[in-house]
PDB file of C-alpha atoms in Angstrom:
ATOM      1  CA  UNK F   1      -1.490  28.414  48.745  1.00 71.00           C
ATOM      2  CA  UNK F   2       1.234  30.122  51.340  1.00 84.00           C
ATOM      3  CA  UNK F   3      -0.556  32.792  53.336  1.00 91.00           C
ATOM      4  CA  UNK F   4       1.135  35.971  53.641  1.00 92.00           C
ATOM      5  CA  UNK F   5       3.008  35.021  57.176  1.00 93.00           C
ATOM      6  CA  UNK F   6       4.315  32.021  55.930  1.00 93.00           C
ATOM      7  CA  UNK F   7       5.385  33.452  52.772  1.00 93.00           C
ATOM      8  CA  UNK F   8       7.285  36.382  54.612  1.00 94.00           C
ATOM      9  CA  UNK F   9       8.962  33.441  56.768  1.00 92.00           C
ATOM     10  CA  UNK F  10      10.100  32.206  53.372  1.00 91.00           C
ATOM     11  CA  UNK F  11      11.703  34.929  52.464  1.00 93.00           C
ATOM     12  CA  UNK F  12      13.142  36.456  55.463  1.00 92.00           C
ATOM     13  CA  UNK F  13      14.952  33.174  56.064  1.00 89.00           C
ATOM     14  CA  UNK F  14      15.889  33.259  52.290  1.00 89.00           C
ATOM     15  CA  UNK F  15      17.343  36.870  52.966  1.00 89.00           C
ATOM     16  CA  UNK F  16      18.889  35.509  55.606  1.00 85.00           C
ATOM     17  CA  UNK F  17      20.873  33.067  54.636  1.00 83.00           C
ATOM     18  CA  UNK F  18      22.243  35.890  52.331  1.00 84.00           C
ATOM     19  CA  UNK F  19      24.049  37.489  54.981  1.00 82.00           C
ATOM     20  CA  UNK F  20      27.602  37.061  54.888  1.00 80.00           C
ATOM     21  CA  UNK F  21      28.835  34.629  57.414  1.00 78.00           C
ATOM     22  CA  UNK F  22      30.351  36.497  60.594  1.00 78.00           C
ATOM     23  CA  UNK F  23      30.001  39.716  59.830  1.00 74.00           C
ATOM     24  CA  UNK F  24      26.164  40.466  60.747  1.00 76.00           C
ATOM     25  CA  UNK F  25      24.307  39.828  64.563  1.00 78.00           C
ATOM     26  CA  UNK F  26      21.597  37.393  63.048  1.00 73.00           C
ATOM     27  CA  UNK F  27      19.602  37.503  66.876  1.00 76.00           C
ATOM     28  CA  UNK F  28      15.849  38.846  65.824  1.00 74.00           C
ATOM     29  CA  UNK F  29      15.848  41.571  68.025  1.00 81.00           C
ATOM     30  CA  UNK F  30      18.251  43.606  65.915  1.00 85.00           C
ATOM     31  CA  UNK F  31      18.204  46.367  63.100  1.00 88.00           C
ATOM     32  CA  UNK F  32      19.110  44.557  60.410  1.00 88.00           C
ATOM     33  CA  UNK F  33      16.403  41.481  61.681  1.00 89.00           C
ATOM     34  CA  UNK F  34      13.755  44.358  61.386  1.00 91.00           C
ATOM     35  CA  UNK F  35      14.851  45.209  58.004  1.00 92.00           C
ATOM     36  CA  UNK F  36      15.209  41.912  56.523  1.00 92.00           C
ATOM     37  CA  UNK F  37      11.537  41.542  57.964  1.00 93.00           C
ATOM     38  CA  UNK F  38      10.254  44.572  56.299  1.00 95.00           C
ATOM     39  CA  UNK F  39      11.775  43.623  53.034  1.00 95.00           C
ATOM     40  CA  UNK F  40      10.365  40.156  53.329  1.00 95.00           C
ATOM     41  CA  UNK F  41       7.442  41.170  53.673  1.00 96.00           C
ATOM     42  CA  UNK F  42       7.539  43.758  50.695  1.00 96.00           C
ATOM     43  CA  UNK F  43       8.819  40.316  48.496  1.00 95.00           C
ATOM     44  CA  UNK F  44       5.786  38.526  50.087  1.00 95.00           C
ATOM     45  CA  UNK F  45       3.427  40.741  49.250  1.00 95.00           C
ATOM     46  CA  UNK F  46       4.199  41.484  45.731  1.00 94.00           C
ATOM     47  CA  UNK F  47       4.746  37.577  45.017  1.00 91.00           C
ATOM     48  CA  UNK F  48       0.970  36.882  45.716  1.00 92.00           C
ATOM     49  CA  UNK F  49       0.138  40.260  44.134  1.00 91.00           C
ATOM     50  CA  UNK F  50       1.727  39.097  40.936  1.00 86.00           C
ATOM     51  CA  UNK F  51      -0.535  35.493  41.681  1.00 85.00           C
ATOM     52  CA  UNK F  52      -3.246  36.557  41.683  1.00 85.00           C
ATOM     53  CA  UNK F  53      -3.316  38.910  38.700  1.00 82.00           C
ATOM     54  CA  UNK F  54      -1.637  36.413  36.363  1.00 74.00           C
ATOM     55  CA  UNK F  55      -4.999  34.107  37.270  1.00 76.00           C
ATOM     56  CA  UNK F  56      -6.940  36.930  36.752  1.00 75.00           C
ATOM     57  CA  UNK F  57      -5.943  37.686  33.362  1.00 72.00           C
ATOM     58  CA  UNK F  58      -7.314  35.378  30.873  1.00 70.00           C
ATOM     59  CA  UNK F  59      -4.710  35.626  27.580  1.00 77.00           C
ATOM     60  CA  UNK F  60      -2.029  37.801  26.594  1.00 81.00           C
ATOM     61  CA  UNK F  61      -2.854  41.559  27.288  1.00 80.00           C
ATOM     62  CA  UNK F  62      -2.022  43.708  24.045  1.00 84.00           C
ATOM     63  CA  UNK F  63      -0.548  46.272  26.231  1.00 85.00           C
ATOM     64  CA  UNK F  64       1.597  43.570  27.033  1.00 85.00           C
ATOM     65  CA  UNK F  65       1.953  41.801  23.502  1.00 87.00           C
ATOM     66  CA  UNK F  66       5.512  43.138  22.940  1.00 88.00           C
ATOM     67  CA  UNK F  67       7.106  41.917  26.133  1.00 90.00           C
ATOM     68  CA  UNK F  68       5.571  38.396  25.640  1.00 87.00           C
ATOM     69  CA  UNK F  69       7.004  37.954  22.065  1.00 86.00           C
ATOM     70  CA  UNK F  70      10.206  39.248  23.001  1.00 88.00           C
ATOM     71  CA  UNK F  71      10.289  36.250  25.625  1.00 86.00           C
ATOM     72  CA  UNK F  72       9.036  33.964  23.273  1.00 82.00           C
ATOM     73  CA  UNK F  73      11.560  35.299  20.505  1.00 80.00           C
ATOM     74  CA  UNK F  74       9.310  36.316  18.153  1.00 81.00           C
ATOM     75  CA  UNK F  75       8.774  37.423  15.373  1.00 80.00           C
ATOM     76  CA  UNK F  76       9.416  33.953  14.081  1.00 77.00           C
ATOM     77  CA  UNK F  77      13.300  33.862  11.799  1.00 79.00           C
ATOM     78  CA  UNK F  78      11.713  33.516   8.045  1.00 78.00           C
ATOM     79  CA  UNK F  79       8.671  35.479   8.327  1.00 71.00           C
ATOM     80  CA  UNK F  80       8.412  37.624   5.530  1.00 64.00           C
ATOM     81  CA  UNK F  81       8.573  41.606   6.184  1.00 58.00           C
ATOM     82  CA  UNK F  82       4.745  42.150   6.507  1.00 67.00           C
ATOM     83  CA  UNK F  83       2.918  43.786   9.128  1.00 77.00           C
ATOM     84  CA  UNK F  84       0.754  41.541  11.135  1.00 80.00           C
ATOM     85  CA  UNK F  85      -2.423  42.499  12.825  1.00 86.00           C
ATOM     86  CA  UNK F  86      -2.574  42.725  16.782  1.00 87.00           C
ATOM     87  CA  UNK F  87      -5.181  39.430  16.477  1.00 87.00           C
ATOM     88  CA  UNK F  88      -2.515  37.888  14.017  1.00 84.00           C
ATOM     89  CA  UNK F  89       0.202  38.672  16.503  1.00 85.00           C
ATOM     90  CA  UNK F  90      -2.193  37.098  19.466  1.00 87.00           C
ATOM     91  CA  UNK F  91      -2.629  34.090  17.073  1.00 84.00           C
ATOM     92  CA  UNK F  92       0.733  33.408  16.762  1.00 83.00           C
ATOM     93  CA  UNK F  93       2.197  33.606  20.153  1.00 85.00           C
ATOM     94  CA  UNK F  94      -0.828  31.585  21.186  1.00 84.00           C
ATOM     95  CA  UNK F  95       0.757  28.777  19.525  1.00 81.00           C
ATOM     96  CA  UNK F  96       3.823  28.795  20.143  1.00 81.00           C
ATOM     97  CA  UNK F  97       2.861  29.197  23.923  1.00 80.00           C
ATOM     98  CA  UNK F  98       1.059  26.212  23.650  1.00 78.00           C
ATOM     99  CA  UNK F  99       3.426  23.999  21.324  1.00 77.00           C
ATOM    100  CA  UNK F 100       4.599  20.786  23.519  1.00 71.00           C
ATOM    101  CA  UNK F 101       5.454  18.425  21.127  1.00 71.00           C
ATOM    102  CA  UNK F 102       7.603  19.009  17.993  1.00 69.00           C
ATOM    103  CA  UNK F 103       7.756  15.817  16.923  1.00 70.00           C
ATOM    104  CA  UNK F 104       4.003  14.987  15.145  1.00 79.00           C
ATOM    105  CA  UNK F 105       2.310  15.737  11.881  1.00 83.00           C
ATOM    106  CA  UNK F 106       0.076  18.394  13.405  1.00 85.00           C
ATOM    107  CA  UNK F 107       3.052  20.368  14.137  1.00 85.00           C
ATOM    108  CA  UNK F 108       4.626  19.912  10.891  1.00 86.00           C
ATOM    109  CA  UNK F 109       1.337  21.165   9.195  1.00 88.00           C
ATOM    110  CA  UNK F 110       0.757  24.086  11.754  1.00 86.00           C
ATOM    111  CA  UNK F 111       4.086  25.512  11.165  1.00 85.00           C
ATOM    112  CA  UNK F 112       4.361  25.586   7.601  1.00 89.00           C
ATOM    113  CA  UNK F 113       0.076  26.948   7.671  1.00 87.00           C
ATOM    114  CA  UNK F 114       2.143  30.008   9.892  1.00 83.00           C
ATOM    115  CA  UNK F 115       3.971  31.043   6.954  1.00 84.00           C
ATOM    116  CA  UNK F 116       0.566  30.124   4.480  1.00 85.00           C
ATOM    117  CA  UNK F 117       2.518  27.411   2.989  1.00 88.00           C
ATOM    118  CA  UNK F 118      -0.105  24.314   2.453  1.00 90.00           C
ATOM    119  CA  UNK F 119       1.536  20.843   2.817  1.00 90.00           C
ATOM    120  CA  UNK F 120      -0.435  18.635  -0.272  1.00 90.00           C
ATOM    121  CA  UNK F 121       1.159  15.405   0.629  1.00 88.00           C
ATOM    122  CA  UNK F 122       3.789  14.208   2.960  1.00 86.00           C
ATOM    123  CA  UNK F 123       5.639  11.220   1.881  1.00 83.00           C
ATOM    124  CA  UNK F 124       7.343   9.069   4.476  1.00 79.00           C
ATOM    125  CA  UNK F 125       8.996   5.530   3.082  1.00 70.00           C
ATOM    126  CA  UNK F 126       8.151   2.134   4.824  1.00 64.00           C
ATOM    127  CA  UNK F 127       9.939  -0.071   5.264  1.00 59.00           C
ATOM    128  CA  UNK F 128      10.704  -3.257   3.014  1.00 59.00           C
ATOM    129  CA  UNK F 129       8.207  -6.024   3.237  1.00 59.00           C
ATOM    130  CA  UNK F 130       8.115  -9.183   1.778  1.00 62.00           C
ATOM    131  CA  UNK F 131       4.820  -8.444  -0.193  1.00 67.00           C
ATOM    132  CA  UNK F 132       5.994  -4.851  -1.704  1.00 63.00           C
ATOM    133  CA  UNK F 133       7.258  -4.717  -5.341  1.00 70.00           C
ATOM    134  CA  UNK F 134      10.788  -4.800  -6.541  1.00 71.00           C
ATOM    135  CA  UNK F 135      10.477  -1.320  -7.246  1.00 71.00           C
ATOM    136  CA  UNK F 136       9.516   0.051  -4.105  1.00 64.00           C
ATOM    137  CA  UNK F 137      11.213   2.610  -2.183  1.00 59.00           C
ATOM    138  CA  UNK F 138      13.055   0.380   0.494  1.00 59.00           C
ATOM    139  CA  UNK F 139      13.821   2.319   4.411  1.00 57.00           C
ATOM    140  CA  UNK F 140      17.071   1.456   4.868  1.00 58.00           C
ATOM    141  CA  UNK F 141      19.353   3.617   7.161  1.00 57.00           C
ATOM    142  CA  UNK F 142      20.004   6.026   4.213  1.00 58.00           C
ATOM    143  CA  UNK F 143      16.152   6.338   3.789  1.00 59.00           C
ATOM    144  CA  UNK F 144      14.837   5.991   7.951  1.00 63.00           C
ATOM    145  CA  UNK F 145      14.555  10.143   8.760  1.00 72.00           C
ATOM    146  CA  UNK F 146      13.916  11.126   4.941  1.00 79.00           C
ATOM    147  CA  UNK F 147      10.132  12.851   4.132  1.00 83.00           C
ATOM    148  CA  UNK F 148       8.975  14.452   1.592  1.00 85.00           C
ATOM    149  CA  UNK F 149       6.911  17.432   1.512  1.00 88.00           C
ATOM    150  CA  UNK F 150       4.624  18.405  -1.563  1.00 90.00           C
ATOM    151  CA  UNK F 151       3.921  22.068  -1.343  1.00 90.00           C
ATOM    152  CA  UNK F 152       1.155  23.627  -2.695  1.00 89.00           C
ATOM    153  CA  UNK F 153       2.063  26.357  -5.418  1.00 87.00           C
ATOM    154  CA  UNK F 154       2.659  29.344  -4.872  1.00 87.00           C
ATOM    155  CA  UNK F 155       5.232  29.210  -1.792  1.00 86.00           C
ATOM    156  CA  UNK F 156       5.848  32.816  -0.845  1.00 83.00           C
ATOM    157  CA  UNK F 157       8.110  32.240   2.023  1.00 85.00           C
ATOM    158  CA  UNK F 158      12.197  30.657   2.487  1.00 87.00           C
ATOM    159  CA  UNK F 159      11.085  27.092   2.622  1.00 88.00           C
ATOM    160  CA  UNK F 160      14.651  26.219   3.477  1.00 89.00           C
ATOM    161  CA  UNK F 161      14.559  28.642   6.277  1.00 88.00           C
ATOM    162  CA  UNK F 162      11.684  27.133   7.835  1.00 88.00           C
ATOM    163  CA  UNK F 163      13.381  23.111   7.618  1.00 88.00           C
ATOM    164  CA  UNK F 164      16.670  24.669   9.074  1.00 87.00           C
ATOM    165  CA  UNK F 165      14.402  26.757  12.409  1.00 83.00           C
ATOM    166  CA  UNK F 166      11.577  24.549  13.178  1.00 82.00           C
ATOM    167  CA  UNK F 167      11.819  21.027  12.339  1.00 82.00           C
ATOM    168  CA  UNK F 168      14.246  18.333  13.970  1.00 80.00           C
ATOM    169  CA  UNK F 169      17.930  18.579  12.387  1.00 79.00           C
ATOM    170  CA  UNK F 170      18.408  14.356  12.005  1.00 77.00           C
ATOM    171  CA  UNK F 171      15.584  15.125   9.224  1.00 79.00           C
ATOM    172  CA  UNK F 172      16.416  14.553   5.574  1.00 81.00           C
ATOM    173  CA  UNK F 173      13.196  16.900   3.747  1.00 85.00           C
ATOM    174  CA  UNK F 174      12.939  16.630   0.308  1.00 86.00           C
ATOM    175  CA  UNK F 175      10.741  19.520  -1.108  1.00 89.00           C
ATOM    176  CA  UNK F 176       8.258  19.150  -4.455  1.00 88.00           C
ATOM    177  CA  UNK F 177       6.032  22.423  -5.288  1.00 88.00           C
ATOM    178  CA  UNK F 178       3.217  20.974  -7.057  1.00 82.00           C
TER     179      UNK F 178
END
């Protein structure tokens, strides 16, 4: 970690390089040096400042809960017009703050559980081996991205809505509401 000096260096030669060419003395013994030194400084300070309260803070504040969701554009497209709980609110930015990979089962699950929408069976076709029936559902290039989802009834929330805002376009989902 910088200490303050060389994080003020940082910045005054940051601020510097700011300057317009030709039209400023850039020697350090001037006005403007002292000033681009003071407000490096100010930069500097507030930098580690900021450091060392975002380690101090463990989670999301809830004086701060509307500012995070707005950066993580929430509330989520499809949610249904119901008001949600400050710990329900927590619960769900949690997760999408710590979502890294779109592209797995858990994920798949997890975001239609958001909406309490429970996945029964997901159906993904194989493809053709020599040992599988005439009958069977064959993978060909028509069949490679297509899944099926059997729902749990009742769905309360815009199923389609949630295919066309969460889950990977090149997708072809079938839906069944058992």
């Amino acid at each position: 970690m910088m200490t303050l000096t060389q994080s003020t260096e940082l910045y005054a030669t940051v601020l510097r390089q700011l300057l317009p060419i030709g039209g400023y003395d850039r020697s350090p013994k001037t006005l403007l040096a002292k000033d681009i030194q003071a407000h490096a400084k100010a930069f500097a300070k507030a930098d580690m400042d900021a450091k060392r309260l975002l380690q101090a803070i463990s989670g999301v504040p809830t004086e701060l809960l509307g500012e995070y969701e707005t950066d993580y554009g929430l509330p989520l497209p499809c949610t249904v017009n119901t008001a949600l709980s400050t710990a329900e609110r927590l619960e769900i930015l949690s997760w999408v703050i710590n979502q890294t990979n779109v592209f797995n089962v858990d994920y798949l699950y997890g975001v239609f559980a958001l909406f309490g929408i429970t996945i029964n069976e997901l159906v993904t076709y194989t493809p053709m081996q020599c040992t599988a029936s005439c009958t069977d559902p064959v993978n060909t290039e028509q069949l490679r991205y297509k899944v099926t989802l059997k729902l749990q009834s009742p769905v309360t929330a815009d199923v389609q809505c949630i295919i066309d805002n969460y889950l990977p376009a090149f997708l072809r989902i079938d839906v069944e509401i058992e």
